[in-house]
Tab-separated table of C-alpha atoms and ligand atoms in Angstrom:
chain	number	residue	atom	x	y	z
A	1	MET	CA	218.081	-92.414	328.668
A	2	LYS	CA	215.309	-94.944	329.166
A	3	VAL	CA	211.738	-93.915	328.346
A	4	LEU	CA	208.577	-95.788	329.333
A	5	ILE	CA	205.284	-95.158	327.536
A	6	THR	CA	201.853	-95.985	328.935
A	7	GLY	CA	199.293	-96.338	326.140
A	8	ALA	CA	202.014	-97.227	323.612
A	9	THR	CA	199.407	-99.168	321.625
A	10	GLY	CA	197.233	-96.068	321.029
A	11	PHE	CA	197.169	-93.670	318.084
A	12	ILE	CA	199.553	-91.175	319.727
A	13	GLY	CA	201.638	-93.736	321.648
A	14	LYS	CA	202.536	-95.702	318.506
A	15	ARG	CA	203.738	-92.591	316.674
A	16	LEU	CA	205.765	-91.587	319.710
A	17	VAL	CA	207.485	-94.995	319.800
A	18	GLN	CA	208.458	-94.534	316.150
A	19	ARG	CA	209.970	-91.083	316.781
A	20	LEU	CA	211.844	-92.156	319.924
A	21	LEU	CA	213.378	-95.060	318.002
A	22	GLN	CA	214.407	-92.709	315.182
A	23	ASN	CA	216.223	-90.723	317.890
A	24	HIS	CA	217.940	-93.891	319.223
A	25	ILE	CA	216.241	-93.655	322.626
A	26	GLU	CA	215.662	-96.840	324.633
A	27	VAL	CA	211.902	-97.442	324.870
A	28	VAL	CA	209.716	-99.604	327.085
A	29	CYS	CA	206.220	-99.886	325.566
A	30	THR	CA	203.281	-100.747	327.782
A	31	GLY	CA	199.638	-101.378	326.940
A	32	ARG	CA	197.104	-104.176	326.716
A	33	SER	CA	196.470	-104.906	323.023
A	34	LEU	CA	200.117	-105.696	322.439
A	35	SER	CA	199.624	-107.200	318.961
A	36	LYS	CA	199.393	-103.592	317.749
A	37	LEU	CA	203.118	-103.334	318.465
A	38	ASP	CA	204.153	-106.484	316.580
A	39	HIS	CA	206.262	-104.537	314.072
A	40	TYR	CA	208.398	-103.202	316.963
A	41	ILE	CA	209.270	-106.656	318.321
A	42	GLY	CA	213.033	-106.901	318.827
A	43	ARG	CA	213.497	-103.135	318.792
A	44	VAL	CA	211.711	-102.219	322.030
A	45	ASN	CA	210.756	-103.870	325.276
A	46	ILE	CA	206.986	-104.604	325.147
A	47	LEU	CA	205.088	-105.252	328.367
A	48	TYR	CA	201.460	-105.940	329.201
A	49	LEU	CA	200.252	-103.366	331.708
A	50	ASP	CA	196.773	-102.399	332.809
A	51	ILE	CA	197.209	-99.098	334.629
A	52	ARG	CA	194.215	-99.865	336.841
A	53	ASP	CA	196.320	-102.578	338.491
A	54	LYS	CA	198.295	-100.575	341.066
A	55	GLU	CA	200.585	-103.425	342.176
A	56	LYS	CA	201.490	-104.388	338.627
A	57	VAL	CA	202.197	-100.765	337.708
A	58	GLU	CA	204.543	-100.438	340.662
A	59	ASP	CA	206.265	-103.740	339.827
A	60	VAL	CA	206.894	-102.745	336.218
A	61	PHE	CA	208.166	-99.263	337.099
A	62	LYS	CA	210.452	-100.583	339.851
A	63	LYS	CA	211.868	-103.243	337.562
A	64	GLU	CA	212.331	-100.975	334.541
A	65	ARG	CA	213.367	-97.779	336.392
A	66	PRO	CA	212.806	-95.417	333.444
A	67	ASN	CA	214.219	-91.880	333.502
A	68	LEU	CA	211.159	-90.459	331.789
A	69	VAL	CA	207.546	-91.611	331.471
A	70	PHE	CA	205.147	-90.523	328.741
A	71	HIS	CA	201.745	-91.143	330.281
A	72	CYS	CA	199.436	-91.534	327.259
A	73	ALA	CA	197.106	-94.315	328.461
A	74	ALA	CA	193.506	-93.241	328.859
A	75	ASN	CA	189.988	-94.330	328.166
A	76	THR	CA	189.183	-91.944	325.310
A	77	THR	CA	185.526	-92.885	324.890
A	78	ASN	CA	182.619	-91.067	326.480
A	79	ASN	CA	181.778	-93.967	328.759
A	80	SER	CA	180.146	-93.684	332.171
A	81	LEU	CA	182.085	-91.458	334.562
A	82	ARG	CA	182.680	-94.451	336.844
A	83	ILE	CA	184.425	-96.408	334.064
A	84	LEU	CA	186.363	-93.366	332.879
A	85	ARG	CA	187.552	-92.550	336.383
A	86	ARG	CA	189.009	-96.022	336.911
A	87	THR	CA	191.458	-95.609	334.034
A	88	ASN	CA	191.853	-91.864	333.646
A	89	VAL	CA	191.948	-90.871	337.301
A	90	GLN	CA	192.780	-93.947	339.401
A	91	GLY	CA	195.054	-95.271	336.627
A	92	THR	CA	196.870	-91.923	336.459
A	93	LYS	CA	197.266	-91.955	340.239
A	94	ASN	CA	198.748	-95.464	340.041
A	95	VAL	CA	201.210	-94.304	337.381
A	96	LEU	CA	202.241	-91.178	339.319
A	97	ASP	CA	202.636	-93.111	342.583
A	98	ALA	CA	204.797	-95.653	340.768
A	99	CYS	CA	206.897	-92.813	339.287
A	100	LEU	CA	207.571	-91.427	342.763
A	101	GLU	CA	208.390	-94.900	344.117
A	102	ALA	CA	210.715	-95.784	341.260
A	103	GLY	CA	212.482	-92.397	341.296
A	104	VAL	CA	211.415	-91.410	337.770
A	105	ASP	CA	212.956	-88.015	336.882
A	106	LYS	CA	210.227	-86.652	334.622
A	107	VAL	CA	206.691	-87.374	333.424
A	108	VAL	CA	205.043	-86.007	330.299
A	109	TYR	CA	201.307	-86.260	330.829
A	110	LEU	CA	198.868	-86.031	327.935
A	111	SER	CA	195.922	-84.084	329.231
A	112	SER	CA	193.444	-82.617	326.741
A	113	ILE	CA	191.831	-79.381	325.605
A	114	SER	CA	188.603	-80.981	326.885
A	115	VAL	CA	189.527	-79.827	330.435
A	116	ILE	CA	188.637	-76.231	329.480
A	117	ALA	CA	186.375	-76.806	326.452
A	118	GLY	CA	183.229	-75.981	328.449
A	119	ASN	CA	184.273	-72.327	328.785
A	120	LYS	CA	182.269	-70.002	326.572
A	121	GLU	CA	185.246	-67.902	325.424
A	122	ALA	CA	185.564	-67.651	321.652
A	123	CYS	CA	189.163	-68.857	321.832
A	124	LEU	CA	190.331	-71.185	324.606
A	125	ASN	CA	193.594	-70.405	326.398
A	126	ASP	CA	195.662	-71.898	329.205
A	127	CYS	CA	194.498	-69.296	331.766
A	128	LEU	CA	190.857	-70.386	331.731
A	129	PRO	CA	189.358	-72.296	334.680
A	130	TYR	CA	188.547	-75.986	334.399
A	131	LYS	CA	185.222	-76.583	332.659
A	132	ALA	CA	184.362	-79.699	330.676
A	133	ARG	CA	181.638	-80.359	328.148
A	134	ASN	CA	181.331	-84.083	328.752
A	135	ARG	CA	182.214	-86.992	331.040
A	136	TYR	CA	185.543	-87.644	329.311
A	137	GLY	CA	186.504	-84.009	329.932
A	138	ARG	CA	185.505	-84.283	333.582
A	139	SER	CA	187.692	-87.359	334.049
A	140	LYS	CA	190.618	-85.539	332.393
A	141	ILE	CA	190.101	-82.561	334.754
A	142	ALA	CA	190.369	-84.867	337.770
A	143	ALA	CA	193.520	-86.449	336.288
A	144	GLU	CA	195.111	-83.075	335.527
A	145	LYS	CA	194.409	-81.914	339.076
A	146	LEU	CA	196.194	-85.046	340.308
A	147	ALA	CA	199.168	-84.287	338.090
A	148	ARG	CA	199.405	-80.770	339.573
A	149	GLU	CA	199.212	-82.259	343.074
A	150	TYR	CA	202.118	-84.642	342.352
A	151	ARG	CA	204.068	-81.712	340.936
A	152	LYS	CA	203.813	-80.071	344.339
A	153	ARG	CA	205.106	-83.337	345.824
A	154	GLY	CA	208.270	-82.982	343.779
A	155	LEU	CA	207.578	-84.946	340.594
A	156	GLU	CA	208.563	-83.043	337.440
A	157	ILE	CA	205.412	-83.217	335.274
A	158	SER	CA	204.850	-81.613	331.921
A	159	ILE	CA	201.133	-81.207	331.182
A	160	LEU	CA	200.197	-81.007	327.502
A	161	ARG	CA	196.659	-80.249	326.339
A	162	PRO	CA	196.268	-81.186	322.674
A	163	SER	CA	193.179	-80.214	320.721
A	164	LEU	CA	191.667	-82.967	318.532
A	165	VAL	CA	194.602	-84.932	317.080
A	166	TYR	CA	194.536	-86.248	313.496
A	167	GLY	CA	196.934	-87.822	311.069
A	168	GLU	CA	197.835	-90.942	309.143
A	169	ARG	CA	196.613	-94.206	310.682
A	170	ASP	CA	194.213	-92.239	312.904
A	171	TYR	CA	191.047	-94.083	313.834
A	172	HIS	CA	189.434	-91.278	315.825
A	173	LYS	CA	187.066	-88.450	314.872
A	174	VAL	CA	188.891	-86.831	311.941
A	175	SER	CA	189.461	-90.198	310.315
A	176	LEU	CA	185.771	-90.981	310.729
A	177	MET	CA	184.946	-87.593	309.215
A	178	VAL	CA	187.163	-88.340	306.180
A	179	ARG	CA	185.469	-91.711	305.726
A	180	LEU	CA	181.989	-90.195	305.976
A	181	ILE	CA	182.851	-87.339	303.608
A	182	SER	CA	184.315	-89.838	301.128
A	183	LYS	CA	180.971	-91.627	301.083
A	184	ARG	CA	179.060	-88.302	301.114
A	185	LEU	CA	177.339	-89.460	304.292
A	186	ILE	CA	177.975	-86.343	306.341
A	187	PRO	CA	176.701	-82.858	305.511
A	188	ILE	CA	178.175	-79.475	306.375
A	189	ALA	CA	176.170	-78.519	309.437
A	190	GLY	CA	174.389	-75.190	309.055
A	191	ARG	CA	176.479	-72.491	307.400
A	192	GLY	CA	179.608	-74.209	308.703
A	193	GLU	CA	181.046	-70.900	309.884
A	194	ASN	CA	182.189	-72.117	313.312
A	195	GLU	CA	185.903	-72.774	313.492
A	196	VAL	CA	187.970	-75.593	314.901
A	197	SER	CA	191.588	-76.065	316.026
A	198	LEU	CA	193.127	-79.428	315.219
A	199	THR	CA	196.544	-80.918	316.008
A	200	TYR	CA	198.496	-82.821	313.391
A	201	ILE	CA	200.053	-85.889	315.042
A	202	GLU	CA	203.640	-85.080	314.013
A	203	ASN	CA	203.307	-81.561	315.469
A	204	LEU	CA	202.195	-83.081	318.770
A	205	ILE	CA	205.068	-85.580	318.724
A	206	ASP	CA	207.470	-82.644	318.122
A	207	VAL	CA	206.167	-81.033	321.327
A	208	MET	CA	206.522	-84.306	323.253
A	209	MET	CA	210.122	-84.590	322.061
A	210	ILE	CA	210.828	-80.959	323.053
A	211	ALA	CA	209.432	-81.725	326.515
A	212	ILE	CA	212.106	-84.385	327.060
A	213	ASP	CA	214.745	-81.857	327.952
A	214	LYS	CA	213.164	-78.425	328.068
A	215	LYS	CA	212.988	-77.360	331.726
A	216	SER	CA	210.261	-74.773	331.162
A	217	ALA	CA	207.934	-77.517	329.867
A	218	TYR	CA	207.569	-78.729	333.461
A	219	LYS	CA	205.731	-75.617	334.664
A	220	GLY	CA	202.163	-74.611	333.824
A	221	THR	CA	200.049	-76.336	331.198
A	222	TYR	CA	200.440	-76.138	327.435
A	223	ILE	CA	197.717	-76.170	324.821
A	224	VAL	CA	198.949	-77.858	321.644
A	225	ALA	CA	197.341	-77.225	318.241
A	226	ASP	CA	198.217	-76.433	314.652
A	227	LYS	CA	198.964	-72.796	313.736
A	228	GLU	CA	195.861	-72.400	311.607
A	229	THR	CA	192.209	-72.732	312.567
A	230	ILE	CA	189.621	-73.656	309.956
A	231	SER	CA	185.851	-73.275	309.597
A	232	PHE	CA	183.890	-76.518	309.403
A	233	LYS	CA	182.747	-75.542	305.927
A	234	ASP	CA	186.307	-75.016	304.668
A	235	LEU	CA	187.430	-78.201	306.420
A	236	PHE	CA	184.759	-80.298	304.698
A	237	LEU	CA	185.317	-78.661	301.320
A	238	TYR	CA	189.099	-79.088	301.592
A	239	ILE	CA	188.792	-82.775	302.503
A	240	ALA	CA	186.275	-83.292	299.654
A	241	LYS	CA	188.709	-81.611	297.244
A	242	LEU	CA	191.586	-83.845	298.435
A	243	LEU	CA	189.347	-86.878	298.025
A	244	GLU	CA	188.468	-85.652	294.531
A	245	ILE	CA	184.778	-86.074	295.185
A	246	LYS	CA	181.787	-83.860	294.475
A	247	LYS	CA	181.162	-81.001	296.886
A	248	SER	CA	179.680	-81.799	300.282
A	249	TRP	CA	176.057	-81.007	300.972
A	250	PHE	CA	174.584	-78.682	303.604
A	251	LEU	CA	172.118	-79.374	306.414
A	252	PRO	CA	170.078	-76.335	307.494
A	253	ASP	CA	170.839	-74.776	310.893
A	254	TRP	CA	167.416	-75.601	312.320
A	255	LEU	CA	167.829	-79.309	311.524
A	256	VAL	CA	171.298	-79.403	313.117
A	257	SER	CA	169.807	-77.826	316.271
A	258	ILE	CA	167.202	-80.620	316.380
A	259	PHE	CA	169.899	-83.309	315.913
A	260	ALA	CA	171.826	-81.738	318.807
A	261	TYR	CA	169.102	-82.985	321.162
A	262	CYS	CA	168.950	-86.521	319.754
A	263	PRO	CA	170.573	-89.434	321.561
A	264	PHE	CA	173.832	-90.816	320.050
A	265	VAL	CA	174.310	-88.145	317.323
A	266	GLY	CA	173.554	-85.210	319.653
A	267	GLY	CA	177.116	-84.857	320.969
A	268	TYR	CA	178.533	-84.770	317.427
A	269	ALA	CA	175.911	-82.300	316.145
A	270	LYS	CA	176.640	-79.903	319.037
A	271	VAL	CA	180.326	-79.739	318.046
A	272	PHE	CA	179.362	-77.993	314.804
A	273	LEU	CA	177.167	-75.424	316.574
A	274	GLU	CA	180.065	-73.860	318.514
A	275	ASN	CA	183.532	-72.528	317.894
A	276	ASN	CA	186.201	-75.007	318.977
A	277	ILE	CA	189.366	-72.965	318.699
A	278	CYS	CA	192.277	-72.456	321.048
A	279	SER	CA	195.313	-70.241	321.430
A	280	ILE	CA	198.840	-71.648	321.351
A	281	ASP	CA	200.397	-68.379	322.553
A	282	ARG	CA	201.723	-69.868	325.792
A	283	ILE	CA	203.584	-72.747	324.165
A	284	LYS	CA	204.898	-70.363	321.486
A	285	ASN	CA	206.145	-67.827	324.022
A	286	GLN	CA	207.392	-70.103	326.777
A	287	LEU	CA	208.710	-73.111	324.837
A	288	ASN	CA	209.538	-71.270	321.590
A	289	TYR	CA	207.422	-73.824	319.790
A	290	ILE	CA	205.981	-73.138	316.351
A	291	PRO	CA	204.160	-76.041	314.649
A	292	LYS	CA	206.207	-77.184	311.645
A	293	ILE	CA	203.473	-78.802	309.578
A	294	SER	CA	200.555	-76.654	308.458
A	295	LEU	CA	196.989	-77.821	308.949
A	296	TYR	CA	196.575	-78.058	305.165
A	297	GLU	CA	199.664	-80.244	304.769
A	298	GLY	CA	198.622	-82.396	307.742
A	299	LEU	CA	195.177	-82.926	306.227
A	300	ARG	CA	196.692	-83.680	302.824
A	301	ARG	CA	198.898	-86.407	304.324
A	302	THR	CA	195.955	-87.795	306.303
A	303	VAL	CA	193.654	-87.980	303.277
A	304	ASP	CA	196.424	-89.427	301.055
A	305	GLU	CA	196.959	-92.234	303.544
A	306	HIS	CA	193.187	-92.763	303.753
A	307	LYS	CA	193.013	-93.061	299.955
A	308	LYS	CA	195.867	-95.592	299.871
A	309	ARG	CA	194.277	-97.650	302.626
A	310	TYR	CA	190.927	-97.611	300.833
A	311	LYS	CA	192.408	-98.564	297.445
A	312	LEU	CA	194.392	-101.375	299.045
A	313	LYS	CA	191.237	-102.820	300.580
A	314	ARG	CA	189.379	-102.545	297.284
A	315	ASN	CA	192.148	-104.402	295.430
A	316	TYR	CA	192.024	-107.366	297.765
B	1	NAP	N1	193.511	-88.344	320.089
B	1	NAP	C1	193.133	-87.125	320.464
B	1	NAP	O1	192.477	-86.384	319.706
B	1	NAP	C2	193.553	-86.595	321.820
B	1	NAP	C3	193.362	-85.224	322.088
B	1	NAP	C4	193.722	-84.731	323.335
B	1	NAP	C5	194.266	-85.570	324.281
B	1	NAP	N2	194.444	-86.885	324.004
B	1	NAP	C6	195.015	-87.743	325.061
B	1	NAP	O2	196.154	-88.385	324.535
B	1	NAP	C7	196.289	-89.686	325.117
B	1	NAP	C8	196.439	-90.732	324.034
B	1	NAP	O3	195.339	-90.638	323.156
B	1	NAP	P1	195.175	-91.544	321.863
B	1	NAP	O4	194.511	-90.743	320.829
B	1	NAP	O5	196.447	-92.236	321.556
B	1	NAP	O6	194.123	-92.578	322.438
B	1	NAP	P2	193.801	-94.070	321.953
B	1	NAP	O7	194.232	-94.277	320.558
B	1	NAP	O8	192.382	-94.299	322.322
B	1	NAP	O9	194.728	-94.936	322.883
B	1	NAP	C9	194.482	-95.057	324.247
B	1	NAP	C10	195.629	-95.830	324.828
B	1	NAP	O10	195.359	-96.002	326.226
B	1	NAP	C11	195.531	-97.378	326.547
B	1	NAP	N3	194.676	-97.773	327.660
B	1	NAP	C12	193.356	-97.573	327.804
B	1	NAP	N4	192.945	-98.119	328.955
B	1	NAP	C13	194.044	-98.661	329.548
B	1	NAP	C14	194.272	-99.350	330.761
B	1	NAP	N5	193.293	-99.600	331.625
B	1	NAP	N6	195.533	-99.758	331.041
B	1	NAP	C15	196.554	-99.519	330.189
B	1	NAP	N7	196.404	-98.870	329.023
B	1	NAP	C16	195.150	-98.439	328.723
B	1	NAP	C17	195.173	-98.127	325.280
B	1	NAP	O11	195.810	-99.370	325.356
B	1	NAP	P3	195.116	-100.747	324.902
B	1	NAP	O12	194.300	-100.434	323.688
B	1	NAP	O13	196.285	-101.609	324.620
B	1	NAP	O14	194.279	-101.166	326.025
B	1	NAP	C18	195.797	-97.223	324.228
B	1	NAP	O15	197.153	-97.484	324.111
B	1	NAP	C19	195.080	-89.872	326.005
B	1	NAP	O16	195.441	-89.557	327.320
B	1	NAP	C20	194.084	-88.858	325.501
B	1	NAP	O17	193.221	-88.433	326.532
B	1	NAP	C21	194.093	-87.417	322.787
C-alpha cells in the first residue's frame, strides 16, 4: 500500500509519518517547509506541494497514484477568512479533485471539533449541527461539507474531528500553556471549574491507523478525544505538579470576563469561560475505539519532553 500525506511537515503529519514507517508502509510526504522532514530523507519520498496550486496537486497525485491519502494540510491559525478559505477550502477541493482523478481508494480527512464548537450543549457530540466559534472553525465547516459532497460522488472519505491535540514536540496551544505555566505567566482563570477535552497525539494516530482498513470509518463523522475530561483548574495544577513548580495563581472571574473582550487575548480568555468537552461515544460504539493512553499519562509525557527540551537549551 502507498500512502500520501498532505501536511506531513505539521505536528500531526510528522507523527503519522513515524507511525506509518514503523508499520512498514510506503509513504509519500508532501508539504512546503520540507526541512522539517530532514530526518526522514532516504526513508520516504518527500515532495514540495502547496495545496492551493490545483495543477501541481493533480500532477503529484497522478504521478504518485497513492492508494490512500491522509489530508492533514490546513492553515491552523485564525487568519482572515479569505486566507483560511484558500488553503482549508479551496486547497481541500484541489486535493479531493486530484484524488478522484488519480483513482485514490480512500481519504482520511482531518476535520476538527471546531466545526461544532459553537453549539451551546454542555458536551459536544457528532449529531450536533455545524456551528463554529471562529473563522478557523468556519473554514473547517466549509471543508467538511466539501468532503461529504465528494463522498456522495463516490470517494471513500473518513472524517475525523479531533479536539485540541497535544503531545511531545507540540508547538500549539497546550505546549504554549506548559511554557507559560512553567514561567508562572498564566493564571487559572476564575474558579477554573469549566472542563476541557484534549486529544493525546498518539491516541489520534491510533485512530488514523484504524481508519486505514476499517470500512465503518468511512461513514459519518468521528469526534476524537481522550477518555477523560479535566477542569482547567486541575489541568493547570497537574501541569504545575509535573513541572515541580509552585502552585499556579488565580485570576478572579470578573477580570477574566473583562479580558474576554480585549483584542488579541480575548479569544484565549473566552476559552476558559466555557466548557469545552465532547463525547467519543460514536467512535467507541461504531469503530470499537477506546483511547489507549490516559490524559494524565499523555500530559506527563508532554511535560517530560518539555522539561528535557528546556534543560537542553539551558545547557547550551
Ligand atoms: N493540532 C490540533 O489541535 C488539531 C485539532 C483538530 C484538528 N486539527 C487538524 O489537523 C490537521 C493537522 O493539524 P496540525 O496540528 O498538524 O497543524 P500544523 O502543525 O499547523 O500543520 C499544518 C500543516 O499544513 C501544511 N500546510 C499549510 N498550508 C499549506 C498549503 N497551502 N499547502 C500545503 N501544505 C500546507 C503545513 O505545511 P508547511 O508548514 O510545510 O507549509 C503543515 O504541514 C489540520 O487539518 C487541522 O485543522 C488539528
